[in-house]
Coordinates of C-alpha atoms in Angstrom, one line a residue:
M26 CA 52.4 -11.8 -22.3
I27 CA 51.5 -8.9 -20.1
L28 CA 50.4 -10.1 -16.6
P29 CA 46.8 -8.9 -15.8
E30 CA 47.9 -7.1 -12.7
I31 CA 50.6 -5.2 -14.6
L32 CA 48.1 -4.2 -17.4
L33 CA 45.6 -3.3 -14.7
A34 CA 48.1 -0.8 -13.2
V35 CA 48.7 0.7 -16.6
L36 CA 45.0 1.1 -17.3
L37 CA 44.2 2.6 -13.9
A38 CA 47.3 4.8 -13.6
G39 CA 46.4 8.1 -12.0
L40 CA 42.8 6.9 -11.2
P41 CA 41.9 8.1 -7.7
G42 CA 40.3 5.7 -5.3
E43 CA 38.7 5.9 -2.0
G44 CA 41.1 5.8 0.9
G45 CA 44.1 6.1 -1.5
G46 CA 43.5 2.7 -3.2
Q47 CA 42.8 1.9 -6.8
A48 CA 39.2 1.7 -8.0
C49 CA 37.6 0.5 -11.2
D50 CA 34.2 1.5 -12.5
L51 CA 32.8 -2.0 -12.2
V52 CA 34.1 -5.3 -10.8
I53 CA 32.2 -8.5 -11.7
R54 CA 32.9 -11.1 -9.1
N55 CA 32.6 -14.9 -8.9
A56 CA 32.2 -15.4 -12.6
V57 CA 32.7 -18.6 -14.6
I58 CA 34.6 -17.0 -17.5
Y59 CA 34.3 -18.2 -21.0
D60 CA 36.9 -16.0 -22.6
G61 CA 36.0 -16.6 -26.3
T62 CA 39.1 -18.8 -27.1
G63 CA 37.2 -22.1 -26.8
A64 CA 39.3 -23.0 -23.8
S65 CA 37.7 -24.4 -20.6
P66 CA 36.1 -21.8 -18.4
Q67 CA 37.9 -20.4 -15.4
R68 CA 36.5 -18.9 -12.2
G69 CA 37.4 -15.4 -11.4
D70 CA 36.7 -11.7 -11.6
I71 CA 36.5 -9.1 -14.3
A72 CA 37.2 -5.4 -13.8
L73 CA 35.9 -2.7 -16.2
N74 CA 37.2 0.8 -16.6
A75 CA 34.9 3.0 -18.8
D76 CA 34.5 1.0 -22.0
T77 CA 37.5 -1.3 -21.5
I78 CA 38.2 -4.5 -19.7
A79 CA 41.0 -3.7 -17.2
Y80 CA 41.5 -7.1 -15.5
V81 CA 40.6 -10.7 -16.0
G82 CA 41.7 -13.3 -13.4
P83 CA 41.3 -14.6 -9.9
A84 CA 40.2 -12.2 -7.1
A85 CA 40.6 -8.8 -8.8
P86 CA 43.1 -6.8 -6.8
V87 CA 41.0 -3.7 -7.1
R88 CA 37.7 -2.3 -5.7
G89 CA 34.9 -1.3 -7.9
R90 CA 32.9 1.9 -7.6
R91 CA 30.2 -0.7 -8.4
E92 CA 30.4 -4.4 -7.7
L93 CA 28.3 -7.1 -9.3
D94 CA 28.4 -10.6 -7.8
V95 CA 27.2 -13.1 -10.5
H96 CA 27.3 -16.1 -8.1
G97 CA 29.0 -18.5 -10.5
L98 CA 27.0 -17.6 -13.7
A99 CA 28.7 -17.8 -17.0
V100 CA 30.3 -14.6 -18.4
S101 CA 31.4 -14.4 -22.0
P102 CA 32.2 -11.9 -24.7
G103 CA 29.0 -10.4 -26.2
F104 CA 27.6 -12.5 -29.0
V105 CA 27.8 -11.5 -32.7
N106 CA 24.7 -11.8 -34.9
M107 CA 26.6 -12.5 -38.2
L108 CA 23.5 -11.8 -40.3
S109 CA 21.1 -9.4 -38.8
H110 CA 18.3 -7.7 -40.7
S111 CA 17.7 -5.0 -38.1
E112 CA 18.3 -2.2 -40.7
E113 CA 14.8 -0.9 -40.2
S114 CA 13.8 -2.3 -36.8
L115 CA 16.6 -0.3 -35.1
I116 CA 15.2 2.9 -36.7
A117 CA 11.8 2.0 -35.1
D118 CA 13.3 0.9 -31.8
G119 CA 17.0 1.2 -31.0
R120 CA 16.8 -1.0 -27.9
S121 CA 17.3 -4.2 -30.0
E122 CA 15.3 -6.1 -27.4
S123 CA 15.0 -9.6 -28.9
D124 CA 18.8 -9.8 -29.5
I125 CA 20.0 -8.1 -26.4
R126 CA 18.0 -10.6 -24.4
Q127 CA 20.0 -13.3 -26.0
G128 CA 23.3 -11.7 -25.3
V129 CA 23.9 -10.2 -28.8
T130 CA 26.1 -7.1 -28.7
L131 CA 26.8 -6.7 -32.4
E132 CA 24.4 -6.7 -35.3
V133 CA 26.0 -7.3 -38.7
F134 CA 24.0 -6.2 -41.8
G135 CA 24.4 -8.1 -45.0
E136 CA 22.8 -9.5 -48.2
S137 CA 21.9 -6.0 -49.3
S138 CA 22.7 -2.6 -47.8
M139 CA 20.9 0.7 -47.0
G140 CA 23.1 2.7 -49.3
P141 CA 24.2 4.0 -51.7
L142 CA 20.8 5.1 -53.1
T143 CA 19.9 7.1 -56.2
D144 CA 16.9 9.4 -56.1
T145 CA 14.9 6.6 -57.9
L146 CA 16.0 4.0 -55.4
K147 CA 15.1 6.3 -52.5
L148 CA 11.5 6.7 -53.9
E149 CA 11.3 2.9 -54.4
A150 CA 12.5 2.2 -50.9
A151 CA 9.9 4.5 -49.4
A152 CA 7.2 2.9 -51.5
M153 CA 8.1 -0.6 -50.3
Q154 CA 8.1 0.3 -46.6
S155 CA 5.6 -1.8 -44.7
D156 CA 4.8 -1.6 -41.0
I157 CA 7.9 0.5 -40.1
R158 CA 7.7 3.9 -41.8
Y159 CA 10.5 6.4 -41.9
P160 CA 12.0 9.1 -44.2
V161 CA 15.0 8.0 -46.3
D162 CA 17.2 10.9 -45.2
W163 CA 20.5 9.5 -46.5
T164 CA 22.2 8.7 -49.8
T165 CA 25.3 6.7 -48.9
L166 CA 25.9 3.7 -46.7
G167 CA 28.0 5.9 -44.4
E168 CA 25.3 8.4 -44.0
Y169 CA 22.8 5.7 -43.1
L170 CA 25.1 4.3 -40.4
D171 CA 25.6 7.8 -39.0
H172 CA 21.8 8.3 -39.0
L173 CA 21.3 5.1 -37.1
A174 CA 24.0 6.0 -34.5
A175 CA 22.5 9.5 -34.0
R176 CA 19.1 7.9 -33.1
G177 CA 20.7 5.8 -30.4
I178 CA 21.2 2.0 -30.5
A179 CA 21.7 -0.5 -27.7
T180 CA 23.9 -2.9 -29.7
N181 CA 27.0 -2.2 -31.8
V182 CA 26.3 -2.2 -35.6
A183 CA 28.4 -3.0 -38.6
S184 CA 27.4 -3.3 -42.3
F185 CA 28.6 -4.7 -45.6
I186 CA 27.9 -2.9 -48.9
G187 CA 25.5 -4.7 -51.2
A188 CA 26.6 -5.8 -54.6
G189 CA 22.9 -5.7 -55.7
T190 CA 22.5 -2.3 -54.2
V191 CA 25.6 -1.1 -56.1
R192 CA 24.3 -2.7 -59.3
A193 CA 20.9 -1.0 -58.9
N194 CA 22.6 2.4 -58.7
V195 CA 24.2 1.7 -62.1
L196 CA 21.8 -0.6 -64.0
H197 CA 18.6 -0.4 -61.9
Y198 CA 17.0 -3.8 -62.3
A199 CA 18.1 -4.6 -65.8
A200 CA 18.9 -8.2 -66.5
R201 CA 22.0 -7.5 -68.7
P202 CA 25.7 -7.5 -68.0
P203 CA 27.4 -4.1 -67.3
T204 CA 29.5 -2.4 -69.9
A205 CA 33.1 -1.8 -69.1
A206 CA 32.3 1.8 -68.0
E207 CA 29.4 0.6 -65.9
L208 CA 31.5 -2.0 -64.2
D209 CA 34.0 0.8 -63.4
R210 CA 31.2 2.8 -61.8
E211 CA 30.2 -0.3 -59.7
K212 CA 33.7 -0.7 -58.5
A213 CA 34.0 3.0 -57.6
L214 CA 30.8 2.7 -55.5
V215 CA 32.3 -0.3 -53.7
R216 CA 35.4 1.6 -53.1
Q217 CA 33.4 4.5 -51.6
G218 CA 31.5 2.1 -49.4
M219 CA 34.7 0.5 -48.1
E220 CA 36.1 4.0 -47.2
E221 CA 32.9 4.8 -45.4
G222 CA 33.4 1.8 -43.2
A223 CA 31.8 -1.2 -44.9
L224 CA 33.2 -4.5 -43.7
G225 CA 33.3 -5.8 -47.3
L226 CA 30.9 -6.7 -50.1
T227 CA 27.7 -8.6 -49.7
T228 CA 25.3 -10.2 -52.1
A229 CA 22.1 -12.3 -52.4
L230 CA 22.5 -14.1 -55.6
L231 CA 19.1 -15.8 -55.6
Y232 CA 17.2 -12.6 -55.7
V233 CA 16.7 -9.7 -58.2
P234 CA 18.9 -7.8 -59.0
D235 CA 21.8 -9.8 -57.6
V236 CA 20.7 -12.9 -59.6
Y237 CA 21.8 -10.9 -62.7
I238 CA 25.4 -10.5 -61.4
S239 CA 27.8 -12.8 -63.2
T240 CA 30.7 -14.5 -61.5
R241 CA 33.1 -12.2 -63.4
E242 CA 31.2 -9.1 -62.3
L243 CA 31.0 -10.3 -58.7
T244 CA 34.8 -11.1 -58.7
A245 CA 35.6 -7.6 -59.9
M246 CA 33.6 -5.9 -57.2
A247 CA 34.9 -8.3 -54.5
A248 CA 38.4 -7.6 -55.5
V249 CA 37.9 -4.0 -54.7
A250 CA 36.6 -4.9 -51.2
G251 CA 39.6 -7.2 -50.8
E252 CA 42.1 -4.4 -51.6
Y253 CA 40.8 -2.8 -48.3
G254 CA 41.0 -6.0 -46.3
G255 CA 37.2 -6.6 -46.6
R256 CA 35.3 -9.8 -46.9
L257 CA 32.7 -11.1 -49.3
T258 CA 29.5 -12.4 -47.7
A259 CA 26.9 -14.2 -49.8
H260 CA 23.5 -15.8 -50.0
I261 CA 24.8 -18.1 -52.7
R262 CA 23.2 -18.8 -56.0
S263 CA 21.7 -22.1 -55.1
E264 CA 20.8 -23.8 -51.8
G265 CA 19.1 -26.7 -53.5
K266 CA 20.1 -29.1 -56.2
H267 CA 22.9 -26.8 -57.5
L268 CA 24.3 -26.2 -54.0
P269 CA 27.8 -27.8 -54.8
D270 CA 28.2 -25.5 -57.9
A271 CA 27.2 -22.5 -55.9
V272 CA 29.8 -23.2 -53.3
R273 CA 32.4 -23.8 -56.0
E274 CA 31.6 -20.4 -57.3
M275 CA 32.3 -18.8 -53.9
I276 CA 35.6 -20.7 -53.8
D277 CA 36.5 -19.4 -57.2
V278 CA 35.7 -15.9 -56.3
A279 CA 37.7 -16.1 -53.1
R280 CA 40.7 -17.3 -55.0
D281 CA 40.5 -15.0 -58.0
A282 CA 39.5 -11.8 -56.0
H283 CA 42.0 -12.6 -53.2
V284 CA 39.2 -12.1 -50.6
G285 CA 37.8 -14.1 -47.7
V286 CA 34.3 -15.4 -48.2
E287 CA 31.4 -16.1 -45.8
I288 CA 28.5 -18.2 -47.0
Y289 CA 25.3 -16.9 -45.4
H290 CA 22.8 -19.4 -43.8
L291 CA 24.5 -22.5 -45.3
K292 CA 21.8 -25.1 -45.9
A293 CA 20.6 -27.8 -48.3
S294 CA 17.0 -26.8 -49.2
G295 CA 14.4 -29.4 -50.1
R296 CA 14.3 -33.1 -49.2
D297 CA 15.9 -34.2 -52.5
S298 CA 18.9 -31.9 -51.7
W299 CA 19.5 -33.0 -48.1
P300 CA 22.1 -35.6 -49.1
L301 CA 24.2 -32.8 -50.8
L302 CA 25.3 -31.3 -47.5
D303 CA 27.9 -33.9 -46.7
P304 CA 29.9 -33.4 -49.9
V305 CA 29.5 -29.7 -49.6
L306 CA 31.0 -29.7 -46.1
H307 CA 33.8 -31.8 -47.5
L308 CA 34.3 -29.3 -50.4
I309 CA 34.6 -26.4 -48.0
D310 CA 37.0 -28.3 -45.7
S311 CA 39.2 -29.2 -48.7
A312 CA 39.2 -25.5 -49.8
R313 CA 40.2 -24.4 -46.4
E314 CA 43.0 -27.0 -46.2
A315 CA 44.2 -25.6 -49.6
G316 CA 44.5 -22.1 -48.1
I317 CA 41.1 -20.6 -49.2
D318 CA 39.6 -18.4 -46.5
I319 CA 36.0 -19.6 -46.6
T320 CA 33.6 -19.8 -43.7
A321 CA 29.8 -19.9 -43.2
D322 CA 27.1 -19.1 -40.7
I323 CA 23.7 -20.7 -40.0
Y324 CA 20.5 -20.1 -38.1
T325 CA 19.4 -22.9 -35.8
Y326 CA 16.1 -23.8 -37.5
T327 CA 14.8 -26.0 -40.3
A328 CA 12.6 -23.3 -42.0
A329 CA 13.8 -20.3 -44.1
A330 CA 12.1 -16.9 -44.2
T331 CA 12.0 -14.7 -47.3
G332 CA 9.2 -13.6 -49.6
L333 CA 7.0 -14.9 -52.4
D334 CA 9.6 -13.7 -54.8
G335 CA 11.5 -16.8 -53.8
A336 CA 8.7 -18.8 -55.4
M337 CA 8.8 -17.0 -58.8
P338 CA 11.3 -17.0 -61.6
P339 CA 13.7 -14.0 -62.0
W340 CA 12.4 -13.0 -65.4
V341 CA 9.0 -12.0 -64.0
Q342 CA 10.7 -9.7 -61.5
E343 CA 13.0 -7.8 -63.8
G344 CA 12.6 -4.1 -63.5
G345 CA 11.6 -4.1 -59.8
Y346 CA 8.3 -4.4 -58.0
G347 CA 6.2 -2.2 -60.3
A348 CA 7.1 -4.1 -63.4
W349 CA 6.7 -7.4 -61.6
A350 CA 3.2 -6.6 -60.4
K351 CA 2.2 -5.4 -63.8
R352 CA 3.3 -8.7 -65.4
L353 CA 1.4 -10.7 -62.8
K354 CA -1.8 -9.0 -64.0
D355 CA -1.2 -10.2 -67.6
P356 CA -3.3 -13.4 -68.3
A357 CA -0.6 -14.7 -70.7
V358 CA 2.1 -14.2 -68.0
R359 CA -0.1 -15.9 -65.4
E360 CA -0.6 -19.0 -67.6
R361 CA 3.2 -19.2 -68.1
L362 CA 3.8 -18.9 -64.4
K363 CA 1.3 -21.6 -63.6
R364 CA 3.5 -23.9 -65.6
E365 CA 6.9 -22.7 -64.5
M366 CA 6.1 -22.4 -60.8
T367 CA 4.9 -26.0 -60.6
T368 CA 7.6 -27.6 -62.9
P369 CA 11.1 -28.3 -61.6
S370 CA 13.7 -26.2 -63.5
D371 CA 17.5 -26.1 -63.9
S372 CA 17.4 -22.4 -64.8
W373 CA 16.1 -21.1 -61.5
E374 CA 15.5 -22.2 -57.9
S375 CA 12.1 -22.2 -56.3
Y376 CA 11.5 -22.2 -52.5
Y377 CA 7.9 -23.3 -53.3
S378 CA 9.1 -26.4 -55.0
E379 CA 11.6 -27.1 -52.3
A380 CA 9.0 -26.8 -49.6
G381 CA 7.1 -29.7 -51.3
S382 CA 3.6 -28.5 -50.7
P383 CA 1.5 -25.4 -49.9
E384 CA 1.1 -26.7 -46.4
N385 CA 4.8 -26.0 -45.9
V386 CA 4.5 -22.4 -46.8
L387 CA 3.6 -20.0 -44.0
L388 CA 2.5 -16.4 -44.7
V389 CA 3.7 -14.1 -41.9
A390 CA 4.0 -10.5 -43.0
F391 CA 1.6 -8.3 -45.0
K392 CA 1.6 -4.5 -45.7
N393 CA -2.1 -4.2 -46.7
P394 CA -4.4 -4.0 -43.6
K395 CA -7.0 -6.0 -45.4
L396 CA -4.6 -8.9 -45.7
K397 CA -3.3 -8.8 -42.1
P398 CA -5.9 -11.4 -40.9
L399 CA -4.1 -13.9 -43.1
T400 CA -1.0 -13.6 -40.9
G401 CA 0.1 -17.0 -39.6
K402 CA -1.9 -19.0 -42.1
T403 CA -0.4 -21.5 -44.6
L404 CA -0.6 -21.0 -48.3
A405 CA -2.8 -24.0 -48.5
E406 CA -5.3 -22.5 -46.0
V407 CA -5.4 -19.1 -47.9
A408 CA -5.8 -20.8 -51.3
A409 CA -8.7 -22.9 -49.9
M410 CA -10.3 -19.7 -48.4
R411 CA -10.1 -18.0 -51.8
G412 CA -11.0 -20.9 -54.0
T413 CA -7.8 -20.4 -56.1
S414 CA -4.8 -22.6 -56.7
P415 CA -1.7 -22.0 -54.6
V416 CA 0.2 -20.5 -57.5
E417 CA -2.7 -18.1 -58.4
T418 CA -3.0 -17.2 -54.7
M419 CA 0.7 -16.3 -54.5
M420 CA 0.4 -14.1 -57.6
D421 CA -2.7 -12.4 -56.3
L422 CA -1.2 -11.7 -52.9
V423 CA 1.9 -10.0 -54.4
I424 CA -0.4 -7.7 -56.4
E425 CA -2.8 -7.0 -53.5
D426 CA -0.1 -6.4 -50.9
S427 CA 2.2 -4.2 -53.0
T428 CA 5.1 -6.2 -51.5
R429 CA 6.8 -9.6 -51.9
V430 CA 4.8 -10.8 -48.8
G431 CA 6.8 -12.2 -45.9
T432 CA 6.9 -16.0 -46.1
I433 CA 8.4 -18.9 -44.2
Y434 CA 9.2 -22.1 -46.1
F435 CA 9.9 -25.4 -44.3
L436 CA 12.9 -26.8 -46.2
M437 CA 15.7 -28.3 -44.2
S438 CA 16.7 -31.4 -42.3
E439 CA 17.2 -31.3 -38.5
E440 CA 20.2 -33.7 -38.7
N441 CA 21.8 -31.3 -41.3
V442 CA 21.5 -28.5 -38.8
R443 CA 23.4 -30.5 -36.3
K444 CA 26.1 -31.4 -38.9
E445 CA 26.6 -27.7 -39.6
I446 CA 26.8 -26.8 -35.9
R447 CA 29.6 -29.3 -35.5
C448 CA 31.8 -27.5 -38.2
S449 CA 34.5 -25.4 -36.5
W450 CA 34.2 -22.7 -39.1
V451 CA 30.5 -22.0 -38.7
S452 CA 29.2 -19.0 -36.8
F453 CA 25.6 -17.9 -36.3
G454 CA 23.2 -15.3 -37.8
S455 CA 19.5 -14.9 -37.2
D456 CA 18.7 -13.6 -40.7
E457 CA 16.0 -11.6 -39.0
A458 CA 15.3 -8.2 -37.4
S459 CA 15.8 -7.6 -33.7
Q460 CA 12.5 -6.5 -32.3
A461 CA 10.1 -6.5 -29.4
P462 CA 6.6 -8.0 -28.6
E463 CA 5.0 -4.6 -28.7
G464 CA 4.0 -1.7 -30.9
V465 CA 4.6 -1.8 -34.6
F466 CA 6.3 -5.2 -34.4
L467 CA 3.1 -6.9 -33.5
K468 CA 1.6 -6.1 -36.9
S469 CA 3.5 -9.0 -38.5
N470 CA 5.0 -12.3 -37.5
P471 CA 8.7 -12.8 -37.7
H472 CA 10.5 -16.1 -38.0
P473 CA 11.0 -17.3 -34.4
R474 CA 14.8 -17.0 -35.0
A475 CA 14.4 -13.3 -34.4
Y476 CA 13.8 -14.1 -30.7
G477 CA 15.6 -17.4 -30.3
N478 CA 18.5 -18.1 -32.7
V479 CA 21.3 -17.9 -30.1
A480 CA 19.3 -19.2 -27.2
R481 CA 18.2 -22.2 -29.2
L482 CA 21.9 -23.0 -29.9
L483 CA 22.9 -22.7 -26.2
G484 CA 19.8 -24.5 -24.8
R485 CA 18.8 -27.2 -27.3
Y486 CA 22.0 -28.0 -29.2
V487 CA 24.6 -27.4 -26.4
R488 CA 22.9 -28.2 -23.1
E489 CA 20.2 -30.8 -24.2
E490 CA 21.8 -32.5 -27.2
H491 CA 25.5 -32.0 -26.5
V492 CA 26.2 -31.3 -30.2
I493 CA 29.1 -29.0 -29.2
T494 CA 30.5 -27.9 -25.9
L495 CA 29.5 -24.6 -24.4
Q496 CA 33.0 -23.1 -24.7
E497 CA 33.0 -24.0 -28.4
A498 CA 29.6 -22.4 -28.9
V499 CA 30.9 -19.3 -27.2
R500 CA 33.9 -19.2 -29.5
R501 CA 31.7 -19.5 -32.5
L502 CA 29.5 -16.7 -31.3
T503 CA 32.3 -14.3 -30.4
S504 CA 36.0 -14.6 -31.5
L505 CA 35.3 -16.5 -34.7
P506 CA 33.1 -13.8 -36.3
A507 CA 35.2 -11.0 -34.8
K508 CA 38.3 -12.5 -36.4
N509 CA 36.6 -13.1 -39.8
L510 CA 35.3 -9.5 -39.7
K511 CA 38.7 -8.1 -38.6
L512 CA 37.2 -6.3 -35.7
R513 CA 39.7 -4.7 -33.3
K514 CA 39.6 -5.6 -29.6
R515 CA 36.3 -7.4 -29.9
G516 CA 35.4 -11.1 -29.4
Y517 CA 37.4 -12.0 -26.3
I518 CA 37.4 -11.3 -22.6
R519 CA 40.9 -9.9 -22.3
P520 CA 42.5 -6.8 -20.7
G521 CA 42.5 -3.9 -23.1
Y522 CA 39.5 -5.2 -25.1
Y523 CA 36.2 -3.5 -25.3
A524 CA 33.7 -4.5 -22.6
D525 CA 31.0 -6.2 -24.6
M526 CA 29.9 -9.0 -22.3
V527 CA 27.0 -11.2 -21.4
V528 CA 26.2 -12.9 -18.1
F529 CA 23.9 -15.9 -18.6
N530 CA 22.8 -19.1 -16.9
P531 CA 23.8 -22.1 -19.0
A532 CA 21.3 -24.3 -17.1
L533 CA 18.3 -22.1 -18.0
V534 CA 19.0 -20.4 -21.3
K535 CA 16.4 -21.4 -23.9
D536 CA 14.3 -20.1 -26.8
L537 CA 10.5 -19.8 -26.3
A538 CA 9.5 -18.4 -29.7
T539 CA 7.5 -20.7 -32.0
Y540 CA 6.2 -20.3 -35.5
A541 CA 2.7 -19.9 -34.2
R542 CA 3.7 -17.5 -31.4
P543 CA 7.1 -16.0 -32.4
H544 CA 6.9 -12.8 -30.3
Q545 CA 8.4 -14.4 -27.1
Y546 CA 11.7 -13.4 -25.5
A547 CA 14.3 -16.1 -24.8
E548 CA 15.2 -16.8 -21.2
G549 CA 18.4 -17.3 -19.3
V550 CA 20.4 -14.2 -20.1
V551 CA 20.8 -12.1 -17.0
D552 CA 23.1 -9.1 -17.7
V553 CA 24.5 -7.6 -20.9
F554 CA 27.2 -4.9 -21.2
V555 CA 27.9 -2.9 -24.4
N556 CA 31.0 -0.8 -24.5
G557 CA 31.1 -1.1 -20.7
V558 CA 27.5 0.2 -20.2
Q559 CA 24.9 -2.2 -18.8
V560 CA 22.0 -2.6 -21.2
L561 CA 20.4 -5.6 -19.6
A562 CA 20.2 -5.8 -15.8
D563 CA 18.7 -8.9 -14.1
G564 CA 16.9 -9.7 -17.4
R565 CA 15.4 -6.2 -17.9
H566 CA 16.5 -3.7 -20.5
T567 CA 17.9 -0.5 -18.9
G568 CA 17.0 1.7 -21.8
A569 CA 20.7 2.5 -22.4
T570 CA 21.8 2.9 -26.0
P571 CA 25.7 2.8 -25.9
G572 CA 26.0 1.0 -29.2
R573 CA 28.5 2.2 -31.8
I574 CA 29.1 1.8 -35.5
L575 CA 32.0 -0.6 -36.0
R576 CA 33.7 0.4 -39.2
G577 CA 35.6 -1.9 -41.5
P578 CA 39.4 -2.1 -42.2
G579 CA 39.2 0.4 -45.1
Y580 CA 37.5 3.2 -43.2
K581 CA 38.7 6.7 -43.8
S582 CA 37.5 9.2 -41.3
P583 CA 36.1 12.4 -42.9
H584 CA 37.5 14.4 -40.0

């Protein structure tokens, strides 16, 4: 191992200092350092030179052009949001306020992707925009990432390429298997995405068009990502009564495609399914012991957020939103849906059924200004206001809003959340957009996890309930996802690593956002550095946008 002082001398070689001594750009003094390994913290100093950590250890033997005394606060690597949906919010506001204020320095996009897009998909994407409006000025995933970077972003960003997005390029929203030639086209698009910097392949197998992807088709696409060292991330096919089968499918794909797999927001949805979590955790542990690279991430809440599409069977959504809305206006279809949406089925999974009642369904995001006053009301309340059944109300709202309608479903067990947090292979993702309590973001309500997912872990589950230790929580927020994503020189506080760091107060960090009032910043994070640039200073955003696009292992530079 290279001693910190020796590496410091190498990194600072030739750097002039005042009075003939060495100098660094910044020295952070009197820190309690959680280095990302999961080891006990150590008191000491950290020196930065440009975007790189130059020294970690006791009493840095160098002066800083700028010095920051953190007076015994915790300093850790920047946190990784393993599933961020900031694809659009960062276009509207690159500051990434709600995540930066929780110490997040990397947003990872998954479930679907912002490219590649056909001309038809571009038009559909523009038509489905809601509060955030923007021109779709890109075609490929790589072009989207370049577009985002050019606008300026506070956090680093990385993305997977969506299996459903790829499929829609080839088959649009058809519910049939691809021909051999079409599968070859899908694989070619995955290959292109990997060479543009995708971290791997991602999918959301509960939603159209991903729900039409067979295990064989998914394995074929995942194998291409695996050839480049990429990973498969998945919202799996079932999170309810078929949860064990859905996890077995991921294990099979991991083995057959020779690819690592991450299960997104692992959960057992619906009270009847809560007992399934224990055998599922055992199933994953057994697969890992057998050499299968399978991990998961979670959000630290008992409610899910998606749309009313999660309450309707896939057949009614085939062909995309236009075909879906047209069917919902057909009296015969509506009668069929009344039966199917209120009857348990083995052929599809319903968030509405898993929620148990319309009181457990919260409507939070509308596009139509006339529907905005319904924001924050339950489905039961809106149905009563309209004098229609909950099922009829859902169908009508999808038609009237021209979207799937943003919806929160209360589905999960608090004790199961704790069990998941205790798993050493679980990291954390908000499954939400990073935003701010101002401007366009106030037009809709997010899930409170947008403002509190990390802070809730550190405050409630670490400090208050002692579910895991703080050093273990830091490892799961930093080096674990960095390792799974094969990110170079990220995830640890080590000399030679990029200076993505967060200074926080473990005694004060907590989430404030609620379902009723979600637009509230978390507390307790003091300073945040991204690539060596201070983005949060004493709890206030500096306006800096030093974020970079982090490309996957298969990236081939066009230059």
